[in-house]
Amino acid sequence: MTSTAPPRLAGRPAFLVIDGRVAAGRALLVARGRLVHGCTDILAEALAALPAGVSRLDLDMGDVEFMDPGGLRFLDLLGGYSHREAVPATTANWRGQPLRVLELAGLDTTDPLRTTTVAERLHVLEEEVDQLRRAIASRPVIDQARGVLMALHTCTSDEAWDILREASQLSNTKLRDIAAAVTAGAENDGPPPPPEVRAALRTALSRLGR
């Protein structure tokens, strides 16, 4: 058996190490450490170091102790290599937290390398992360707008939220933009909300008897 693991690059963080052996056309890679952002570069180096004529690739994940969403990119890269090179590939011995991540991601823990499944789940998770980031970024201005409505119209926090949400639906305007218009209009010499937003706010307020 011959080692196929590439030498570690100087300065490369030791968050993941992949050792490899090839015998009778079968490559066995053993991953150790953490599957995090940047791990795909290490896998790409290990795959590039495989000799020609490899007919099967098995990856032992038993020593992987942690996995974040970067691990899905790792699997996507491995699945892409398998499809592109027409080399059957498997991963085995998932355990602990990485196994739980596969389960939460909706992947088949016995066969997470189904390329379409990994790619689709990765795309869905990235969209969910983007939505969460946008929601977090929008939260301060929405809270400010709720405070403005509560002060101006003597309503509760929940009622203020309902007003913003309904105005967003009535005017076909993003909730964050509604909140920003309300907050800006409450400032000294601030611009009033656009006409369609003002009309939607009036309708929403009237339904609450304000």
CSV table of C-alpha atoms in Angstrom, one decimal:
chain,number,residue,atom,x,y,z
A,1,MET,CA,0.0,0.0,0.0
A,2,THR,CA,1.3,3.4,-0.9
A,3,SER,CA,0.6,6.7,0.8
A,4,THR,CA,-1.2,9.2,-1.3
A,5,ALA,CA,-1.7,12.0,1.2
A,6,PRO,CA,-0.2,15.3,0.0
A,7,PRO,CA,2.3,17.1,2.2
A,8,ARG,CA,0.7,19.7,4.5
A,9,LEU,CA,1.3,23.2,3.1
A,10,ALA,CA,3.3,25.5,5.3
A,11,GLY,CA,1.0,27.7,7.4
A,12,ARG,CA,-2.0,25.5,6.7
A,13,PRO,CA,-4.3,25.2,9.7
A,14,ALA,CA,-4.3,21.7,11.1
A,15,PHE,CA,-8.1,21.5,11.4
A,16,LEU,CA,-8.3,18.6,9.0
A,17,VAL,CA,-5.8,15.9,7.9
A,18,ILE,CA,-6.4,13.4,5.2
A,19,ASP,CA,-4.2,10.3,4.9
A,20,GLY,CA,-4.4,7.9,2.1
A,21,ARG,CA,-3.5,4.5,0.9
A,22,VAL,CA,-4.0,2.8,-2.5
A,23,ALA,CA,-4.0,-1.0,-3.0
A,24,ALA,CA,-5.3,-3.0,-6.0
A,25,GLY,CA,-7.0,0.0,-7.5
A,26,ARG,CA,-8.8,0.9,-4.3
A,27,ALA,CA,-8.1,4.2,-2.5
A,28,LEU,CA,-8.8,4.5,1.2
A,29,LEU,CA,-8.7,8.0,2.6
A,30,VAL,CA,-8.9,8.6,6.3
A,31,ALA,CA,-10.0,12.0,7.5
A,32,ARG,CA,-9.1,13.3,11.0
A,33,GLY,CA,-10.1,16.6,12.7
A,34,ARG,CA,-12.8,19.1,11.8
A,35,LEU,CA,-14.9,19.6,8.6
A,36,VAL,CA,-15.2,23.4,8.5
A,37,HIS,CA,-14.8,26.2,6.0
A,38,GLY,CA,-11.7,25.6,4.0
A,39,CYS,CA,-11.7,21.8,4.3
A,40,THR,CA,-12.6,21.4,0.6
A,41,ASP,CA,-9.1,22.7,-0.4
A,42,ILE,CA,-7.6,19.9,1.7
A,43,LEU,CA,-9.8,17.3,0.1
A,44,ALA,CA,-9.1,18.6,-3.4
A,45,GLU,CA,-5.3,18.2,-2.8
A,46,ALA,CA,-5.9,14.6,-1.6
A,47,LEU,CA,-7.9,13.8,-4.6
A,48,ALA,CA,-5.4,15.4,-7.0
A,49,ALA,CA,-2.7,13.2,-5.4
A,50,LEU,CA,-4.5,10.0,-6.2
A,51,PRO,CA,-2.7,7.9,-8.9
A,52,ALA,CA,-4.3,7.1,-12.2
A,53,GLY,CA,-6.2,3.9,-12.4
A,54,VAL,CA,-8.1,4.2,-9.1
A,55,SER,CA,-11.3,2.3,-9.5
A,56,ARG,CA,-12.9,2.8,-6.1
A,57,LEU,CA,-12.6,5.4,-3.4
A,58,ASP,CA,-13.6,4.9,0.3
A,59,LEU,CA,-13.4,7.7,2.9
A,60,ASP,CA,-13.3,6.7,6.6
A,61,MET,CA,-14.9,9.5,8.6
A,62,GLY,CA,-14.6,7.9,12.0
A,63,ASP,CA,-12.0,10.3,13.3
A,64,VAL,CA,-13.9,13.5,12.3
A,65,GLU,CA,-14.9,15.1,15.5
A,66,PHE,CA,-16.8,18.2,14.3
A,67,MET,CA,-18.7,19.3,11.2
A,68,ASP,CA,-20.3,22.7,10.2
A,69,PRO,CA,-22.0,23.5,6.9
A,70,GLY,CA,-18.5,23.5,5.3
A,71,GLY,CA,-18.7,19.7,5.6
A,72,LEU,CA,-21.6,19.7,3.1
A,73,ARG,CA,-19.3,21.4,0.6
A,74,PHE,CA,-16.7,18.7,1.4
A,75,LEU,CA,-19.3,16.0,0.5
A,76,ASP,CA,-20.4,17.9,-2.6
A,77,LEU,CA,-16.8,18.0,-3.9
A,78,LEU,CA,-16.3,14.3,-3.2
A,79,GLY,CA,-19.5,13.4,-4.9
A,80,GLY,CA,-18.6,15.6,-7.9
A,81,TYR,CA,-15.2,13.9,-8.2
A,82,SER,CA,-17.0,10.5,-8.1
A,83,HIS,CA,-19.4,11.5,-10.8
A,84,ARG,CA,-16.8,13.2,-13.0
A,85,GLU,CA,-14.2,10.5,-12.8
A,86,ALA,CA,-16.7,7.6,-12.9
A,87,VAL,CA,-15.1,6.3,-9.7
A,88,PRO,CA,-17.6,4.8,-7.1
A,89,ALA,CA,-17.1,6.6,-3.8
A,90,THR,CA,-18.4,5.9,-0.3
A,91,THR,CA,-18.1,7.5,3.2
A,92,ALA,CA,-18.3,5.4,6.3
A,93,ASN,CA,-18.1,5.5,10.1
A,94,TRP,CA,-19.9,8.8,10.6
A,95,ARG,CA,-20.5,9.3,14.3
A,96,GLY,CA,-21.1,11.8,17.0
A,97,GLN,CA,-21.8,15.5,16.1
A,98,PRO,CA,-21.0,15.0,12.3
A,99,LEU,CA,-23.6,12.2,12.1
A,100,ARG,CA,-26.2,14.5,13.7
A,101,VAL,CA,-25.4,17.2,11.2
A,102,LEU,CA,-26.1,14.8,8.3
A,103,GLU,CA,-29.4,13.9,10.0
A,104,LEU,CA,-30.4,17.5,10.5
A,105,ALA,CA,-29.4,18.3,6.9
A,106,GLY,CA,-31.8,15.6,5.7
A,107,LEU,CA,-29.1,13.5,4.1
A,108,ASP,CA,-29.1,9.7,4.0
A,109,THR,CA,-26.5,8.8,6.7
A,110,THR,CA,-25.8,5.5,4.9
A,111,ASP,CA,-25.2,7.2,1.6
A,112,PRO,CA,-24.7,10.9,1.9
A,113,LEU,CA,-22.7,11.1,-1.3
A,114,ARG,CA,-25.7,11.0,-3.6
A,115,THR,CA,-24.6,14.1,-5.5
A,116,THR,CA,-28.0,15.6,-6.3
A,117,THR,CA,-29.1,15.2,-2.7
A,118,VAL,CA,-26.0,16.9,-1.3
A,119,ALA,CA,-26.2,19.7,-3.9
A,120,GLU,CA,-29.9,20.3,-3.3
A,121,ARG,CA,-29.6,20.3,0.5
A,122,LEU,CA,-26.6,22.6,0.3
A,123,HIS,CA,-28.5,25.0,-1.8
A,124,VAL,CA,-31.5,24.9,0.5
A,125,LEU,CA,-29.4,25.4,3.6
A,126,GLU,CA,-27.5,28.3,2.1
A,127,GLU,CA,-30.8,30.0,1.3
A,128,GLU,CA,-32.0,29.5,4.8
A,129,VAL,CA,-28.8,31.0,6.2
A,130,ASP,CA,-29.2,34.0,3.9
A,131,GLN,CA,-32.8,34.5,5.0
A,132,LEU,CA,-31.7,34.3,8.6
A,133,ARG,CA,-28.9,36.9,8.1
A,134,ARG,CA,-31.4,39.2,6.4
A,135,ALA,CA,-33.8,38.7,9.3
A,136,ILE,CA,-31.1,39.5,11.8
A,137,ALA,CA,-30.0,42.6,9.9
A,138,SER,CA,-33.7,43.8,9.7
A,139,ARG,CA,-34.5,43.2,13.3
A,140,PRO,CA,-33.2,46.6,14.7
A,141,VAL,CA,-35.2,48.8,12.3
A,142,ILE,CA,-38.3,46.7,12.7
A,143,ASP,CA,-38.1,47.0,16.5
A,144,GLN,CA,-37.6,50.8,16.2
A,145,ALA,CA,-40.7,51.0,13.9
A,146,ARG,CA,-42.7,49.0,16.5
A,147,GLY,CA,-41.6,51.5,19.1
A,148,VAL,CA,-42.7,54.4,17.0
A,149,LEU,CA,-46.1,53.0,16.3
A,150,MET,CA,-46.6,52.1,20.0
A,151,ALA,CA,-45.7,55.7,21.0
A,152,LEU,CA,-47.8,57.4,18.3
A,153,HIS,CA,-50.9,55.2,18.4
A,154,THR,CA,-50.9,53.8,22.0
A,155,CYS,CA,-50.8,50.2,20.8
A,156,THR,CA,-49.1,47.1,22.1
A,157,SER,CA,-46.0,45.6,20.7
A,158,ASP,CA,-48.0,42.7,19.1
A,159,GLU,CA,-50.4,45.2,17.6
A,160,ALA,CA,-47.6,47.3,16.2
A,161,TRP,CA,-46.2,44.1,14.6
A,162,ASP,CA,-49.5,43.3,13.1
A,163,ILE,CA,-49.7,46.8,11.7
A,164,LEU,CA,-46.3,46.6,10.0
A,165,ARG,CA,-47.0,43.1,8.6
A,166,GLU,CA,-50.4,44.0,7.2
A,167,ALA,CA,-49.1,47.2,5.7
A,168,SER,CA,-46.3,45.2,4.1
A,169,GLN,CA,-48.9,42.8,2.6
A,170,LEU,CA,-51.3,45.6,1.4
A,171,SER,CA,-48.6,47.6,-0.3
A,172,ASN,CA,-46.6,44.6,-1.5
A,173,THR,CA,-43.5,46.1,0.2
A,174,LYS,CA,-40.9,44.3,2.2
A,175,LEU,CA,-41.4,44.5,5.9
A,176,ARG,CA,-38.0,45.9,6.5
A,177,ASP,CA,-38.7,48.8,4.0
A,178,ILE,CA,-42.1,49.5,5.7
A,179,ALA,CA,-40.3,49.7,9.1
A,180,ALA,CA,-37.5,51.9,7.7
A,181,ALA,CA,-40.1,54.3,6.2
A,182,VAL,CA,-42.0,54.5,9.6
A,183,THR,CA,-38.8,55.1,11.5
A,184,ALA,CA,-37.5,57.7,9.1
A,185,GLY,CA,-40.8,59.6,9.1
A,186,ALA,CA,-40.7,59.8,12.9
A,187,GLU,CA,-37.4,61.8,12.9
A,188,ASN,CA,-37.3,65.6,12.8
A,189,ASP,CA,-37.7,66.7,9.2
A,190,GLY,CA,-37.7,63.1,8.2
A,191,PRO,CA,-39.3,62.2,4.9
A,192,PRO,CA,-42.9,60.8,5.0
A,193,PRO,CA,-43.5,57.3,3.9
A,194,PRO,CA,-44.3,56.8,0.2
A,195,PRO,CA,-48.0,57.2,-0.7
A,196,GLU,CA,-48.7,53.5,-1.1
A,197,VAL,CA,-47.1,52.8,2.3
A,198,ARG,CA,-49.1,55.6,4.0
A,199,ALA,CA,-52.3,54.2,2.6
A,200,ALA,CA,-51.5,50.7,3.7
A,201,LEU,CA,-50.6,51.9,7.2
A,202,ARG,CA,-53.8,53.9,7.5
A,203,THR,CA,-55.8,50.8,6.5
A,204,ALA,CA,-53.9,48.6,9.0
A,205,LEU,CA,-54.4,51.2,11.7
A,206,SER,CA,-58.1,51.5,11.0
A,207,ARG,CA,-58.7,47.8,11.3
A,208,LEU,CA,-57.3,48.0,14.8
A,209,GLY,CA,-59.5,51.0,15.6
A,210,ARG,CA,-56.6,53.4,15.8
